[in-house]
Amino acid sequence: RSARELIADRRFGPYFFGNLFSNAGNWFQNIAAGVLVFEITGSNTKVGLISAIQFGAILVFTLWAGKLSDRVNRRRMLLFSQILAWLGAVGLAITILVIGDDNISNPLPVYLATAVIGTGYALSLPALQALVPALVRPGDLKQAIALNSVTFNLARAFGPAVAGWVVAAFGAGVAFGVNALSFLPLIIVLSLIRQREVDMSGESDGSISESFRIAFGDRRILVPLIGTLAIGFGSDPVNTLTPAIANLFGQNRGFVGLLVAAFGAGAAVAAFGLGSFVKRYEAERAGSYGLAVLGGGMAMLAISPNHWIALVALAVAGVGFIGAITALNSAIQDRIDEAVRGRVMAIWSVFFLGIRPIAALVDGAIADAVSVRAGIAVPAAVATAMAFWLRRQPSTERTERREPAPAA
């Protein structure tokens, strides 16, 4: 079915819009936290620590969450994790509103709340990815995966710009409050929606080690996973360095949101044409093209002479990002069995988002020690190198979903 038909679907449609509101709220959190910590400390490394805490939780909890998601109802697991993250968001909003932006001198409340929100996010990731096939028919999976990515990138197209304006006009506390409210639509949808029945009774021993044997033992899965690692690293400056980029061009805190929005706008516009793009090329080749565009956009950002070129560069990078992530995610989802989907997608989450604590600290440290432009150039080089590596891989024929390996 087309994107329009899927959005109108009674199962997938409410999930799509609930996700969209929640993802938009995440950008209010990200922009406000980055701006507030940068103003308190003046350190890119300490801004990077926000991402390190948030995505570090993925390294700690996501593999276990993937194992659990192959044993329990994924919708209920996702609901629980969203409520946990919401509690962290509410606590931070109340704290900053009571203390006031101008009176807070320590970023600790931001770090503590980020740890709670990050834990909820880490617990939700495998179920968030694995639930999509239970909301659509098998033939709609690629389009549904692309639309699932659209919720994130469409939110990034308008969420950061609005968030930057809210932070500039009303303060970080109000932005944190908007984020807390944005959790509610998805929580309500998850409470009411009914997923399709899926067969999770395949031959599987239910262990995390089994998912690693499947992921690392089959190059049809391993190659897209390695490519996904580079996508997470190559796109990190959008999360870590945008406050410093705005400062580099002499722009105010509201421009931070515009920078992130430009990246999201490029991704959102490109996402609606991804169905034909992914079908036209073999997955790894499509992923290499996307990574090349991502790397090129980030390289353009690193040498941008002014803030207008920086916005264009980030839009180009966003196009490459959505192309690469959709192609490689679809390849993995096509090649795994339902009985191990949650655990394998947990590994995907670790590769995509678990790299960000490392990337955030590396990018922030390079920006502080050398320059902001150098902190952007390194991820650009990583994405470009991975594009060439993927392009040189032997062709992988499209196959039916891989049956899980027998228990050892």
CSV table of C-alpha atoms in Angstrom, one decimal:
chain,number,residue,atom,x,y,z
A,1,ARG,CA,0.0,0.0,0.0
A,2,SER,CA,1.0,3.6,-0.5
A,3,ALA,CA,2.2,5.9,2.3
A,4,ARG,CA,-1.2,7.6,2.3
A,5,GLU,CA,-3.1,4.3,2.6
A,6,LEU,CA,-0.9,3.1,5.4
A,7,ILE,CA,-1.3,6.4,7.4
A,8,ALA,CA,-5.1,5.9,7.0
A,9,ASP,CA,-4.9,2.3,8.4
A,10,ARG,CA,-6.7,1.9,11.7
A,11,ARG,CA,-3.7,0.1,13.3
A,12,PHE,CA,-0.7,1.8,11.8
A,13,GLY,CA,-2.2,5.3,11.5
A,14,PRO,CA,-2.7,6.1,15.2
A,15,TYR,CA,0.7,4.6,16.0
A,16,PHE,CA,2.2,6.8,13.3
A,17,PHE,CA,0.7,10.0,14.7
A,18,GLY,CA,1.4,9.0,18.3
A,19,ASN,CA,5.0,8.4,17.4
A,20,LEU,CA,5.1,11.7,15.6
A,21,PHE,CA,4.0,13.7,18.6
A,22,SER,CA,6.4,11.8,20.9
A,23,ASN,CA,9.3,12.3,18.6
A,24,ALA,CA,8.6,16.0,18.2
A,25,GLY,CA,8.6,16.3,22.0
A,26,ASN,CA,12.0,14.6,22.1
A,27,TRP,CA,13.5,17.6,20.2
A,28,PHE,CA,12.1,20.0,22.8
A,29,GLN,CA,14.0,17.9,25.3
A,30,ASN,CA,17.2,17.7,23.2
A,31,ILE,CA,17.4,21.4,22.2
A,32,ALA,CA,16.5,22.7,25.7
A,33,ALA,CA,19.0,20.3,27.4
A,34,GLY,CA,21.8,21.1,25.0
A,35,VAL,CA,21.3,24.9,25.2
A,36,LEU,CA,20.9,24.9,29.0
A,37,VAL,CA,24.0,22.8,29.6
A,38,PHE,CA,26.1,24.8,27.1
A,39,GLU,CA,25.1,28.1,28.8
A,40,ILE,CA,25.8,26.7,32.2
A,41,THR,CA,29.2,25.1,31.4
A,42,GLY,CA,30.4,26.5,28.0
A,43,SER,CA,31.7,23.1,27.2
A,44,ASN,CA,30.9,21.0,24.1
A,45,THR,CA,32.2,17.9,25.9
A,46,LYS,CA,29.6,18.4,28.7
A,47,VAL,CA,26.9,18.9,26.1
A,48,GLY,CA,28.1,15.6,24.5
A,49,LEU,CA,27.7,14.0,27.9
A,50,ILE,CA,23.9,14.4,27.6
A,51,SER,CA,24.0,12.1,24.6
A,52,ALA,CA,26.5,9.8,26.3
A,53,ILE,CA,24.1,9.3,29.2
A,54,GLN,CA,21.0,9.0,27.1
A,55,PHE,CA,22.4,6.6,24.6
A,56,GLY,CA,24.7,4.8,27.1
A,57,ALA,CA,21.5,3.4,28.6
A,58,ILE,CA,21.1,1.6,25.3
A,59,LEU,CA,24.4,-0.3,25.8
A,60,VAL,CA,23.3,-1.3,29.2
A,61,PHE,CA,19.6,-2.3,28.8
A,62,THR,CA,18.7,-2.8,25.1
A,63,LEU,CA,20.0,-6.3,24.5
A,64,TRP,CA,18.1,-7.5,27.6
A,65,ALA,CA,15.0,-5.6,26.4
A,66,GLY,CA,15.3,-7.3,23.0
A,67,LYS,CA,15.3,-10.7,24.7
A,68,LEU,CA,12.3,-9.7,26.8
A,69,SER,CA,10.4,-8.4,23.7
A,70,ASP,CA,10.6,-11.9,22.1
A,71,ARG,CA,8.8,-13.3,25.2
A,72,VAL,CA,6.1,-10.8,26.1
A,73,ASN,CA,3.5,-8.7,24.4
A,74,ARG,CA,5.6,-6.0,22.6
A,75,ARG,CA,2.8,-3.4,22.7
A,76,ARG,CA,2.6,-3.6,26.5
A,77,MET,CA,6.3,-3.5,26.9
A,78,LEU,CA,6.5,-0.4,24.8
A,79,LEU,CA,3.7,1.2,26.8
A,80,PHE,CA,5.6,0.5,30.1
A,81,SER,CA,8.8,2.0,28.7
A,82,GLN,CA,7.0,5.1,27.5
A,83,ILE,CA,5.5,5.7,30.9
A,84,LEU,CA,8.9,5.4,32.6
A,85,ALA,CA,10.4,8.0,30.2
A,86,TRP,CA,7.4,10.2,30.8
A,87,LEU,CA,8.1,10.2,34.5
A,88,GLY,CA,11.6,11.4,34.0
A,89,ALA,CA,10.5,14.1,31.6
A,90,VAL,CA,7.8,15.4,34.1
A,91,GLY,CA,10.4,15.4,36.9
A,92,LEU,CA,12.9,17.5,34.9
A,93,ALA,CA,10.2,20.0,33.8
A,94,ILE,CA,9.0,20.6,37.3
A,95,THR,CA,12.5,21.0,38.6
A,96,ILE,CA,13.6,23.6,36.0
A,97,LEU,CA,10.3,25.5,36.2
A,98,VAL,CA,10.6,25.8,40.0
A,99,ILE,CA,14.3,26.7,40.0
A,100,GLY,CA,14.3,28.8,36.9
A,101,ASP,CA,16.7,28.8,33.9
A,102,ASP,CA,18.7,31.8,35.2
A,103,ASN,CA,19.1,30.3,38.7
A,104,ILE,CA,20.4,26.9,37.9
A,105,SER,CA,24.2,26.6,38.1
A,106,ASN,CA,24.7,22.8,37.8
A,107,PRO,CA,23.7,20.5,35.0
A,108,LEU,CA,23.1,17.6,37.3
A,109,PRO,CA,19.3,17.7,37.2
A,110,VAL,CA,19.5,17.5,33.4
A,111,TYR,CA,21.9,14.6,33.6
A,112,LEU,CA,19.7,12.7,36.1
A,113,ALA,CA,16.5,13.1,34.2
A,114,THR,CA,18.3,12.2,31.0
A,115,ALA,CA,19.3,8.9,32.6
A,116,VAL,CA,15.7,8.1,33.4
A,117,ILE,CA,14.4,9.1,30.0
A,118,GLY,CA,17.3,7.2,28.3
A,119,THR,CA,16.5,4.1,30.3
A,120,GLY,CA,12.9,4.2,29.1
A,121,TYR,CA,14.1,4.8,25.6
A,122,ALA,CA,16.5,1.9,25.7
A,123,LEU,CA,13.8,-0.5,27.0
A,124,SER,CA,11.4,0.7,24.2
A,125,LEU,CA,13.8,0.4,21.2
A,126,PRO,CA,13.5,-3.3,20.4
A,127,ALA,CA,9.7,-3.3,20.8
A,128,LEU,CA,9.5,-0.1,18.8
A,129,GLN,CA,11.2,-1.7,15.8
A,130,ALA,CA,9.7,-5.2,16.2
A,131,LEU,CA,6.1,-4.0,16.7
A,132,VAL,CA,5.9,-2.5,13.2
A,133,PRO,CA,5.5,-5.9,11.3
A,134,ALA,CA,2.6,-6.6,13.7
A,135,LEU,CA,0.8,-3.5,12.6
A,136,VAL,CA,0.9,-4.0,8.8
A,137,ARG,CA,0.7,-6.8,6.3
A,138,PRO,CA,4.0,-8.4,5.2
A,139,GLY,CA,3.9,-6.7,1.8
A,140,ASP,CA,3.6,-3.3,3.5
A,141,LEU,CA,6.7,-3.7,5.7
A,142,LYS,CA,9.2,-1.6,3.7
A,143,GLN,CA,6.8,1.3,3.3
A,144,ALA,CA,5.9,1.0,7.0
A,145,ILE,CA,9.6,1.1,8.0
A,146,ALA,CA,10.1,4.2,5.9
A,147,LEU,CA,7.1,5.8,7.5
A,148,ASN,CA,8.3,4.8,11.0
A,149,SER,CA,11.5,6.7,10.2
A,150,VAL,CA,9.4,9.6,8.8
A,151,THR,CA,7.9,10.2,12.3
A,152,PHE,CA,11.3,10.8,13.6
A,153,ASN,CA,12.5,12.9,10.8
A,154,LEU,CA,9.3,14.9,10.2
A,155,ALA,CA,9.4,15.7,13.9
A,156,ARG,CA,13.0,16.8,13.5
A,157,ALA,CA,11.9,19.0,10.6
A,158,PHE,CA,9.6,21.2,12.7
A,159,GLY,CA,10.2,20.1,16.3
A,160,PRO,CA,13.7,21.7,16.7
A,161,ALA,CA,12.7,25.0,15.1
A,162,VAL,CA,9.7,25.4,17.3
A,163,ALA,CA,11.7,24.2,20.3
A,164,GLY,CA,14.4,26.7,19.7
A,165,TRP,CA,11.8,29.5,19.5
A,166,VAL,CA,10.2,28.2,22.8
A,167,VAL,CA,13.5,28.0,24.6
A,168,ALA,CA,14.5,31.5,23.4
A,169,ALA,CA,11.1,33.1,24.2
A,170,PHE,CA,10.0,31.2,27.3
A,171,GLY,CA,13.0,29.3,28.7
A,172,ALA,CA,14.1,25.7,28.9
A,173,GLY,CA,11.6,24.8,31.6
A,174,VAL,CA,8.6,25.4,29.3
A,175,ALA,CA,10.3,23.3,26.6
A,176,PHE,CA,10.8,20.4,29.1
A,177,GLY,CA,7.1,20.7,30.0
A,178,VAL,CA,6.1,20.4,26.3
A,179,ASN,CA,8.2,17.3,26.0
A,180,ALA,CA,6.4,15.8,29.0
A,181,LEU,CA,3.0,16.5,27.4
A,182,SER,CA,4.1,15.0,24.1
A,183,PHE,CA,4.4,11.5,25.6
A,184,LEU,CA,0.7,11.3,26.3
A,185,PRO,CA,-0.7,10.7,22.7
A,186,LEU,CA,1.5,7.7,22.2
A,187,ILE,CA,0.8,6.3,25.7
A,188,ILE,CA,-3.0,6.6,24.9
A,189,VAL,CA,-2.6,5.0,21.5
A,190,LEU,CA,-0.6,2.1,22.9
A,191,SER,CA,-3.3,1.6,25.6
A,192,LEU,CA,-6.0,1.2,22.9
A,193,ILE,CA,-4.4,-0.2,19.8
A,194,ARG,CA,-4.6,-3.9,18.9
A,195,GLN,CA,-1.8,-5.5,17.0
A,196,ARG,CA,-2.0,-8.3,14.4
A,197,GLU,CA,-1.4,-11.8,15.6
A,198,VAL,CA,2.1,-12.8,14.7
A,199,ASP,CA,3.7,-16.2,14.9
A,200,MET,CA,6.6,-16.1,17.5
A,201,SER,CA,6.8,-19.8,17.9
A,202,GLY,CA,9.8,-20.4,15.6
A,203,GLU,CA,12.6,-22.7,16.6
A,204,SER,CA,14.6,-20.6,19.0
A,205,ASP,CA,16.3,-21.0,22.4
A,206,GLY,CA,15.4,-17.5,23.4
A,207,SER,CA,18.9,-16.4,24.3
A,208,ILE,CA,20.8,-13.2,23.5
A,209,SER,CA,23.8,-15.3,22.3
A,210,GLU,CA,21.5,-16.9,19.7
A,211,SER,CA,20.7,-13.4,18.3
A,212,PHE,CA,24.5,-12.7,18.0
A,213,ARG,CA,25.0,-16.0,16.2
A,214,ILE,CA,22.4,-15.1,13.7
A,215,ALA,CA,23.5,-11.4,13.3
A,216,PHE,CA,27.2,-12.1,13.1
A,217,GLY,CA,27.0,-15.4,11.4
A,218,ASP,CA,25.2,-14.2,8.3
A,219,ARG,CA,26.8,-11.5,6.2
A,220,ARG,CA,23.4,-10.5,4.8
A,221,ILE,CA,22.6,-9.2,8.3
A,222,LEU,CA,26.2,-8.3,9.5
A,223,VAL,CA,27.0,-6.0,6.5
A,224,PRO,CA,23.9,-3.8,7.0
A,225,LEU,CA,24.7,-3.7,10.8
A,226,ILE,CA,28.2,-2.4,10.1
A,227,GLY,CA,26.8,0.2,7.8
A,228,THR,CA,24.3,1.2,10.5
A,229,LEU,CA,27.2,1.8,12.9
A,230,ALA,CA,28.6,4.5,10.5
A,231,ILE,CA,25.2,6.1,10.1
A,232,GLY,CA,25.0,6.7,13.9
A,233,PHE,CA,28.5,8.1,14.0
A,234,GLY,CA,28.2,10.2,10.9
A,235,SER,CA,25.0,11.9,11.9
A,236,ASP,CA,26.1,12.7,15.5
A,237,PRO,CA,27.1,16.4,15.0
A,238,VAL,CA,23.4,17.1,14.6
A,239,ASN,CA,22.9,16.1,18.2
A,240,THR,CA,26.1,17.2,19.8
A,241,LEU,CA,27.6,20.2,18.0
A,242,THR,CA,24.6,22.3,16.9
A,243,PRO,CA,24.9,24.7,19.9
A,244,ALA,CA,28.5,25.3,19.0
A,245,ILE,CA,27.7,25.6,15.3
A,246,ALA,CA,25.2,28.3,16.0
A,247,ASN,CA,27.8,30.1,18.1
A,248,LEU,CA,30.4,29.7,15.4
A,249,PHE,CA,28.2,31.7,13.0
A,250,GLY,CA,27.2,34.3,15.6
A,251,GLN,CA,23.6,33.1,15.8
A,252,ASN,CA,21.4,32.9,18.9
A,253,ARG,CA,20.0,29.9,20.7
A,254,GLY,CA,16.9,29.8,18.4
A,255,PHE,CA,19.2,29.0,15.4
A,256,VAL,CA,20.1,25.7,17.1
A,257,GLY,CA,16.6,24.5,16.4
A,258,LEU,CA,16.8,25.6,12.7
A,259,LEU,CA,20.0,23.7,12.2
A,260,VAL,CA,18.5,20.4,13.5
A,261,ALA,CA,15.2,21.2,11.6
A,262,ALA,CA,17.1,21.5,8.3
A,263,PHE,CA,18.5,18.0,8.7
A,264,GLY,CA,15.1,16.7,9.6
A,265,ALA,CA,13.4,18.5,6.7
A,266,GLY,CA,15.8,16.9,4.2
A,267,ALA,CA,15.1,13.5,5.6
A,268,ALA,CA,11.3,13.9,5.8
A,269,VAL,CA,11.0,15.1,2.2
A,270,ALA,CA,13.1,12.3,0.9
A,271,ALA,CA,11.4,9.6,3.0
A,272,PHE,CA,8.2,9.7,0.9
A,273,GLY,CA,10.1,8.6,-2.2
A,274,LEU,CA,12.1,5.9,-0.5
A,275,GLY,CA,9.8,3.0,-1.5
A,276,SER,CA,10.9,3.1,-5.1
A,277,PHE,CA,14.5,3.9,-4.1
A,278,VAL,CA,14.9,0.8,-1.9
A,279,LYS,CA,13.2,-1.4,-4.5
A,280,ARG,CA,15.3,-0.2,-7.3
A,281,TYR,CA,18.7,-1.0,-5.8
A,282,GLU,CA,20.0,-3.9,-3.8
A,283,ALA,CA,19.9,-2.9,-0.1
A,284,GLU,CA,23.6,-2.5,0.6
A,285,ARG,CA,24.1,-0.5,-2.6
A,286,ALA,CA,21.2,1.8,-1.7
A,287,GLY,CA,22.7,2.1,1.8
A,288,SER,CA,26.1,3.1,0.3
A,289,TYR,CA,24.5,5.8,-1.8
A,290,GLY,CA,22.7,7.2,1.3
A,291,LEU,CA,25.9,7.2,3.3
A,292,ALA,CA,27.8,9.0,0.6
A,293,VAL,CA,25.2,11.7,0.6
A,294,LEU,CA,25.3,11.9,4.4
A,295,GLY,CA,29.1,12.2,4.4
A,296,GLY,CA,29.0,14.8,1.6
A,297,GLY,CA,26.5,16.9,3.4
A,298,MET,CA,28.5,16.8,6.7
A,299,ALA,CA,31.7,17.7,4.8
A,300,MET,CA,29.8,20.7,3.3
A,301,LEU,CA,28.8,21.7,6.8
A,302,ALA,CA,32.4,21.5,8.0
A,303,ILE,CA,33.5,24.1,5.4
A,304,SER,CA,30.4,26.2,5.3
A,305,PRO,CA,31.3,29.9,5.0
A,306,ASN,CA,28.0,31.1,6.5
A,307,HIS,CA,24.9,30.0,8.3
A,308,TRP,CA,22.8,29.8,5.1
A,309,ILE,CA,25.2,27.2,3.5
A,310,ALA,CA,25.2,25.3,6.8
A,311,LEU,CA,21.4,24.9,6.6
A,312,VAL,CA,21.6,23.6,3.1
A,313,ALA,CA,24.4,21.2,4.0
A,314,LEU,CA,22.4,19.7,6.8
A,315,ALA,CA,19.3,19.3,4.6
A,316,VAL,CA,21.5,17.4,2.1
A,317,ALA,CA,22.9,15.3,5.0
A,318,GLY,CA,19.3,14.5,6.1
A,319,VAL,CA,18.5,13.1,2.6
A,320,GLY,CA,21.4,10.8,2.8
A,321,PHE,CA,20.6,9.8,6.4
A,322,ILE,CA,17.1,8.7,5.7
A,323,GLY,CA,18.1,6.8,2.5
A,324,ALA,CA,20.8,4.9,4.3
A,325,ILE,CA,18.9,4.0,7.4
A,326,THR,CA,15.8,2.9,5.6
A,327,ALA,CA,17.7,0.7,3.1
A,328,LEU,CA,19.8,-1.1,5.7
A,329,ASN,CA,17.0,-1.4,8.3
A,330,SER,CA,14.7,-2.9,5.7
A,331,ALA,CA,17.4,-5.4,4.7
A,332,ILE,CA,17.7,-6.7,8.2
A,333,GLN,CA,14.0,-6.8,8.9
A,334,ASP,CA,13.5,-8.8,5.6
A,335,ARG,CA,16.1,-11.4,6.6
A,336,ILE,CA,15.1,-12.3,10.2
A,337,ASP,CA,12.4,-14.5,11.6
A,338,GLU,CA,9.7,-13.3,14.0
A,339,ALA,CA,10.8,-15.4,16.9
A,340,VAL,CA,14.2,-13.6,17.0
A,341,ARG,CA,13.1,-10.2,15.7
A,342,GLY,CA,13.2,-8.3,19.0
A,343,ARG,CA,16.7,-9.6,19.9
A,344,VAL,CA,18.2,-8.9,16.4
A,345,MET,CA,16.6,-5.4,16.3
A,346,ALA,CA,18.1,-4.8,19.8
A,347,ILE,CA,21.5,-5.4,18.2
A,348,TRP,CA,20.5,-3.0,15.5
A,349,SER,CA,19.6,-0.4,18.1
A,350,VAL,CA,23.0,-0.9,19.8
A,351,PHE,CA,24.8,-0.4,16.5
A,352,PHE,CA,22.8,2.6,15.5
A,353,LEU,CA,22.3,4.4,18.8
A,354,GLY,CA,24.7,2.7,21.1
A,355,ILE,CA,27.6,4.3,19.1
A,356,ARG,CA,26.4,7.8,20.0
A,357,PRO,CA,27.9,8.0,23.5
A,358,ILE,CA,31.2,7.3,21.9
A,359,ALA,CA,30.5,9.6,18.9
A,360,ALA,CA,29.2,12.4,21.2
A,361,LEU,CA,32.3,12.4,23.4
A,362,VAL,CA,34.7,12.1,20.4
A,363,ASP,CA,33.0,14.9,18.5
A,364,GLY,CA,32.8,17.1,21.5
A,365,ALA,CA,36.4,16.5,22.5
A,366,ILE,CA,37.7,17.2,19.0
A,367,ALA,CA,35.6,20.4,18.8
A,368,ASP,CA,37.0,21.6,22.2
A,369,ALA,CA,40.6,20.5,21.5
A,370,VAL,CA,40.9,21.5,17.8
A,371,SER,CA,37.8,23.3,16.3
A,372,VAL,CA,34.1,22.8,15.7
A,373,ARG,CA,34.8,22.3,12.0
A,374,ALA,CA,37.2,19.4,12.8
A,375,GLY,CA,34.5,17.9,15.1
A,376,ILE,CA,32.2,17.8,12.1
A,377,ALA,CA,34.8,16.6,9.5
A,378,VAL,CA,35.7,13.4,11.4
A,379,PRO,CA,32.1,11.9,11.3
A,380,ALA,CA,31.9,13.1,7.7
A,381,ALA,CA,35.0,11.1,6.8
A,382,VAL,CA,33.6,8.0,8.7
A,383,ALA,CA,30.3,8.1,6.7
A,384,THR,CA,32.1,8.5,3.4
A,385,ALA,CA,34.6,5.7,4.0
A,386,MET,CA,31.7,3.4,5.0
A,387,ALA,CA,29.9,4.3,1.7
A,388,PHE,CA,32.9,3.1,-0.3
A,389,TRP,CA,33.2,0.0,1.8
A,390,LEU,CA,29.6,-1.0,1.3
A,391,ARG,CA,29.8,-0.3,-2.4
A,392,ARG,CA,32.7,-2.8,-2.7
A,393,GLN,CA,30.8,-5.6,-0.9
A,394,PRO,CA,29.8,-8.6,-3.0
A,395,SER,CA,26.2,-8.4,-4.2
A,396,THR,CA,23.6,-9.8,-1.8
A,397,GLU,CA,20.5,-11.3,-3.4
A,398,ARG,CA,17.2,-10.6,-1.8
A,399,THR,CA,16.0,-13.7,0.0
A,400,GLU,CA,13.2,-14.8,2.2
A,401,ARG,CA,13.4,-14.2,5.9
A,402,ARG,CA,16.2,-16.2,7.4
A,403,GLU,CA,15.1,-19.0,9.8
A,404,PRO,CA,16.9,-18.8,13.2
A,405,ALA,CA,19.7,-21.1,13.8
A,406,PRO,CA,18.9,-24.2,15.9
A,407,ALA,CA,19.8,-23.9,19.5
A,408,ALA,CA,23.4,-24.9,20.2
